[in-house]
mmCIF file of C-alpha atoms in Angstrom:
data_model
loop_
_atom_site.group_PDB
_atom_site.id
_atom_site.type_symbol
_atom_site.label_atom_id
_atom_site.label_comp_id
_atom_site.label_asym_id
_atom_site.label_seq_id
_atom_site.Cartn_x
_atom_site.Cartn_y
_atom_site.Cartn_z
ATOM 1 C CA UNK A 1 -111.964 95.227 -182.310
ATOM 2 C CA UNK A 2 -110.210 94.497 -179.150
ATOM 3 C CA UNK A 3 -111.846 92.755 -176.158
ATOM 4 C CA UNK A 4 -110.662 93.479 -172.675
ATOM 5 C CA UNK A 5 -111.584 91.344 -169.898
ATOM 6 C CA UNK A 6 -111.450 92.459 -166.503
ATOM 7 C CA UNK A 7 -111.027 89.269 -163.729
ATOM 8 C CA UNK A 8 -111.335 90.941 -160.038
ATOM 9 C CA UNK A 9 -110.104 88.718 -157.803
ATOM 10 C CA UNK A 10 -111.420 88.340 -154.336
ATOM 11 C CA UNK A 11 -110.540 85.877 -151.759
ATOM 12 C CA UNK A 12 -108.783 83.927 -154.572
ATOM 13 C CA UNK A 13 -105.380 83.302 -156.002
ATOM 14 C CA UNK A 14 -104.138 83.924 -159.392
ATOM 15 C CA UNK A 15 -102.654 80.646 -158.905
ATOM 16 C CA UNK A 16 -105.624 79.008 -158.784
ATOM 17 C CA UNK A 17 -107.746 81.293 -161.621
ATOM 18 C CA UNK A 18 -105.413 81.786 -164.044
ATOM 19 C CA UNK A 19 -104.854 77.862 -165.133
ATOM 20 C CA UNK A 20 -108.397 77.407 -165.764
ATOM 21 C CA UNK A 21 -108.512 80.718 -168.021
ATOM 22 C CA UNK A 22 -105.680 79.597 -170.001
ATOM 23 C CA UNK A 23 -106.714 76.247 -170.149
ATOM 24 C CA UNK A 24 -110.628 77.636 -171.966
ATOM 25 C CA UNK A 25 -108.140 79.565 -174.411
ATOM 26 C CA UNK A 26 -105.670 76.645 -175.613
ATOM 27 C CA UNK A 27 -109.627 74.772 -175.893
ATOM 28 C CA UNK A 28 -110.668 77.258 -178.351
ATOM 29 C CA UNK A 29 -107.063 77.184 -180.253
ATOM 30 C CA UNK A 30 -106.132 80.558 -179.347
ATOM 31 C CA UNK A 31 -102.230 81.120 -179.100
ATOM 32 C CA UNK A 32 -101.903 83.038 -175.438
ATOM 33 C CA UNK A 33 -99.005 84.925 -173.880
ATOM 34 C CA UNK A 34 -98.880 85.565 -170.007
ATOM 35 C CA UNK A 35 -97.338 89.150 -169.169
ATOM 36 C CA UNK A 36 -96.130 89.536 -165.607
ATOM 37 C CA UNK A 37 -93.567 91.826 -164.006
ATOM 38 C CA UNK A 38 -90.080 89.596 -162.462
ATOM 39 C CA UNK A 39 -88.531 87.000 -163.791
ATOM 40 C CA UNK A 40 -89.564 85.083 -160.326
ATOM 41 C CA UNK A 41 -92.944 85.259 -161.185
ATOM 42 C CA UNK A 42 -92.693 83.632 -164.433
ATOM 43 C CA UNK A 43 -90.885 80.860 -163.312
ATOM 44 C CA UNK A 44 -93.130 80.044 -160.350
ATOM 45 C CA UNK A 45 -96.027 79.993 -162.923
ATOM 46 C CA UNK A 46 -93.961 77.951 -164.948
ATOM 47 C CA UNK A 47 -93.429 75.733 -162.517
ATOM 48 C CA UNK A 48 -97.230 76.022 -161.424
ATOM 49 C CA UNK A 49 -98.781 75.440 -164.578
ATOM 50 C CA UNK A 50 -97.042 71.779 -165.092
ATOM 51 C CA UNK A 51 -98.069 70.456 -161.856
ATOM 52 C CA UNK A 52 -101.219 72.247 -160.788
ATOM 53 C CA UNK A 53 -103.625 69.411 -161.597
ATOM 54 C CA UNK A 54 -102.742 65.584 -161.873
ATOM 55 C CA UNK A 55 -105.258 64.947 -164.606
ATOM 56 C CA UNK A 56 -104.303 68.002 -166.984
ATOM 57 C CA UNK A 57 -101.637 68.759 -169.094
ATOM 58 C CA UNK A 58 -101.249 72.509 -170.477
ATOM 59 C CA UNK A 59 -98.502 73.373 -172.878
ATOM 60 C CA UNK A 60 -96.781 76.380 -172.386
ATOM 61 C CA UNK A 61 -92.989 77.933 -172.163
ATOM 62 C CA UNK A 62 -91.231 81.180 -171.276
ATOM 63 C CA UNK A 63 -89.777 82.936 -173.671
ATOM 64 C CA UNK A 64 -86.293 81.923 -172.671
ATOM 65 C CA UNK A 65 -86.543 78.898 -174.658
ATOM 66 C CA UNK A 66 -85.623 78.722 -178.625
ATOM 67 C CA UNK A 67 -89.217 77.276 -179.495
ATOM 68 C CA UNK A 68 -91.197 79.752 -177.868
ATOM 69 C CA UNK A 69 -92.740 81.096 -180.889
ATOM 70 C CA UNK A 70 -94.294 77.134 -182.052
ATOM 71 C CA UNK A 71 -95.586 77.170 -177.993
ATOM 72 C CA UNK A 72 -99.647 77.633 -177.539
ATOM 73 C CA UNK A 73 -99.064 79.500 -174.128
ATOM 74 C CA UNK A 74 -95.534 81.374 -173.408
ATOM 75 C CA UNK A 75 -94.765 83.719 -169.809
ATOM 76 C CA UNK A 76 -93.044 87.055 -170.440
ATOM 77 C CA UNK A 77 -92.177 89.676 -168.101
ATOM 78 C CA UNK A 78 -92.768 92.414 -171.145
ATOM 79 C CA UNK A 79 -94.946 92.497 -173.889
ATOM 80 C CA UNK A 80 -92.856 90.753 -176.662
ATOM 81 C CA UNK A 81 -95.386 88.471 -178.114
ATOM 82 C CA UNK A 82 -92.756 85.694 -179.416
ATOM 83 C CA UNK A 83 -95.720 83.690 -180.168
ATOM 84 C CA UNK A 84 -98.248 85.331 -182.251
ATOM 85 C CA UNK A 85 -100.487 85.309 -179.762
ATOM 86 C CA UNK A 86 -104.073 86.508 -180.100
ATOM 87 C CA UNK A 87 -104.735 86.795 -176.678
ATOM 88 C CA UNK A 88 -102.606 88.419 -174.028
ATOM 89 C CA UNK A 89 -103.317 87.781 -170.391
ATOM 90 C CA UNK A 90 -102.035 90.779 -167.996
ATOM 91 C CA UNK A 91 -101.133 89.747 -164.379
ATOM 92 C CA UNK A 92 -99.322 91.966 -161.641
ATOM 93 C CA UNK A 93 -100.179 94.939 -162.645
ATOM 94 C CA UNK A 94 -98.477 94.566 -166.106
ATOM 95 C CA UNK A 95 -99.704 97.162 -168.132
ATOM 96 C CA UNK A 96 -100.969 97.254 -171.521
ATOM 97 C CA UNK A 97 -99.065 97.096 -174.627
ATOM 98 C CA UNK A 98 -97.886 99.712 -176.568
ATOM 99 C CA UNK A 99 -100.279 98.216 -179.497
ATOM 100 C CA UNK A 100 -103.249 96.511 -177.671
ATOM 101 C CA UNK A 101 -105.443 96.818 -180.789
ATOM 102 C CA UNK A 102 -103.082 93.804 -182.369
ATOM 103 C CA UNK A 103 -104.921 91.413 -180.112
ATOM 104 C CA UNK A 104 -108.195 90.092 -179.940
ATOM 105 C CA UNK A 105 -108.546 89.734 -176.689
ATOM 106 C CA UNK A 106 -106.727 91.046 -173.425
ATOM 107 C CA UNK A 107 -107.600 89.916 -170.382
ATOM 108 C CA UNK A 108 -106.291 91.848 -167.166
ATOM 109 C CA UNK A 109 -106.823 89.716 -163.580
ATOM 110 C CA UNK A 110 -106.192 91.617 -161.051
ATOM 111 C CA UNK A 111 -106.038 91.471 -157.171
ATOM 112 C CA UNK A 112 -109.054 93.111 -155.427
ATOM 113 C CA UNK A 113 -107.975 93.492 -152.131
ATOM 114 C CA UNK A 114 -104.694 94.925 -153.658
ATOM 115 C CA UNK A 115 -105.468 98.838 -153.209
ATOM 116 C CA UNK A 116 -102.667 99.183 -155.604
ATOM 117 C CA UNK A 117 -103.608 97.290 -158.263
ATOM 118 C CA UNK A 118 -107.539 98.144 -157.610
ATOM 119 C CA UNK A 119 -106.456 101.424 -158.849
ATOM 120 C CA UNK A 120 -103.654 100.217 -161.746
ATOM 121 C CA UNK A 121 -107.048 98.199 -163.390
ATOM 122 C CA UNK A 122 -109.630 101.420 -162.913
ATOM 123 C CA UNK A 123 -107.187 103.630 -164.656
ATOM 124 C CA UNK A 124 -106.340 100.444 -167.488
ATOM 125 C CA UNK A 125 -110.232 100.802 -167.709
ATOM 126 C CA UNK A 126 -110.829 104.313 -168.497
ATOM 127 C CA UNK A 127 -108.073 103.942 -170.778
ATOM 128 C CA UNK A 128 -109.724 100.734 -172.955
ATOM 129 C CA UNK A 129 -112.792 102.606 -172.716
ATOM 130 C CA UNK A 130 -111.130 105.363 -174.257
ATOM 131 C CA UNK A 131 -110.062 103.573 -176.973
ATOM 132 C CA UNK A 132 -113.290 102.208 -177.774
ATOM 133 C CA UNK A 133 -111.944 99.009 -177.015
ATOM 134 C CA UNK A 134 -115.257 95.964 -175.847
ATOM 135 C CA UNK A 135 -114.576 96.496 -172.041
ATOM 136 C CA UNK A 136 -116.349 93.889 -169.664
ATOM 137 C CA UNK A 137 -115.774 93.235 -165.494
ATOM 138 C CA UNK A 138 -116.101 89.301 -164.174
ATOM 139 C CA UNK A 139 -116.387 88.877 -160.589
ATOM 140 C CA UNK A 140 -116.847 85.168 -158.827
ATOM 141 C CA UNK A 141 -119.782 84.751 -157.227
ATOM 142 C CA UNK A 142 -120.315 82.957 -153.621
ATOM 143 C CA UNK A 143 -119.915 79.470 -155.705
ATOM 144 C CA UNK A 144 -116.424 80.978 -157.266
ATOM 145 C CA UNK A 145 -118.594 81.085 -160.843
ATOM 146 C CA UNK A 146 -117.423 83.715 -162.956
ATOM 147 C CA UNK A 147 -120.026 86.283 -163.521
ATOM 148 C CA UNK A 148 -120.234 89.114 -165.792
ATOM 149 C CA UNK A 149 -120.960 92.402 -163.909
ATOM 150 C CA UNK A 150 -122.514 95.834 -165.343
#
């Protein structure tokens, strides 16, 4: 079955949540993909992801490139999957795949103090829930720890 984990940001940048998430993914050997919405996006992240931390190297690629499909982590602005992935991170109010039940795991982070996408991730909610997908919220707490909320 599915998993779908919700990541409300507040006060906090993808930029700096999103490296750590994928890093705890290419840990566990999990192939990821990264949907987001422009072309500019993905290449910032692309660009973000090599240089974010001195002491940390993460592999990843867009999809532009010929060897996307061997890559552990690949950026997409749609929801080709050129890499098998088994988890597929949502950012930007991408939505949700045509299939989501092909992954194991979806994980949607999305801007809290963004009325727009505060709304985009209720309605991606009801719709997991609908679906019978494993839904679960994370919130940071005061220390930035992720916390699972009811």
């Amino acid at each position: 079955m599915t998993e779908v984990l919700f990541y409300h940001l507040q006060n906090m940048s993808l930029e700096n949540v999103l490296p750590p998430l994928l890093e705890k993914t290419f840990e566990r050997g999990w192939r990821a993909v990264v949907h987001t919405t422009s072309e500019e996006r993905a290449d910032a992240l692309d660009a973000h992801l090599w240089t974010y931390r001195d002491d940390s190297f993460l592999p990843h690629a867009t999809w532009r490139i010929k060897d996307a499909s061997e890559q552990p982590i690949v950026l997409t602005i749609d929801e080709h999957n050129p890499n098998q992935a088994t988890v597929m991170f949502l950012i930007d109010n991408a939505p949700l795949p045509e299939n989501p039940e092909v992954y194991e795991r979806l994980v949607l982070v999305f801007d809290g103090d963004d009325g727009v996408a505060l709304e985009a991730a209720r309605t991606v909610w009801a719709d997991c829930k609908s679906r019978g997908f494993d839904v679960t919220y994370w919130q940071a707490d005061d220390r930035g720890r992720w916390q699972r909320r009811q």
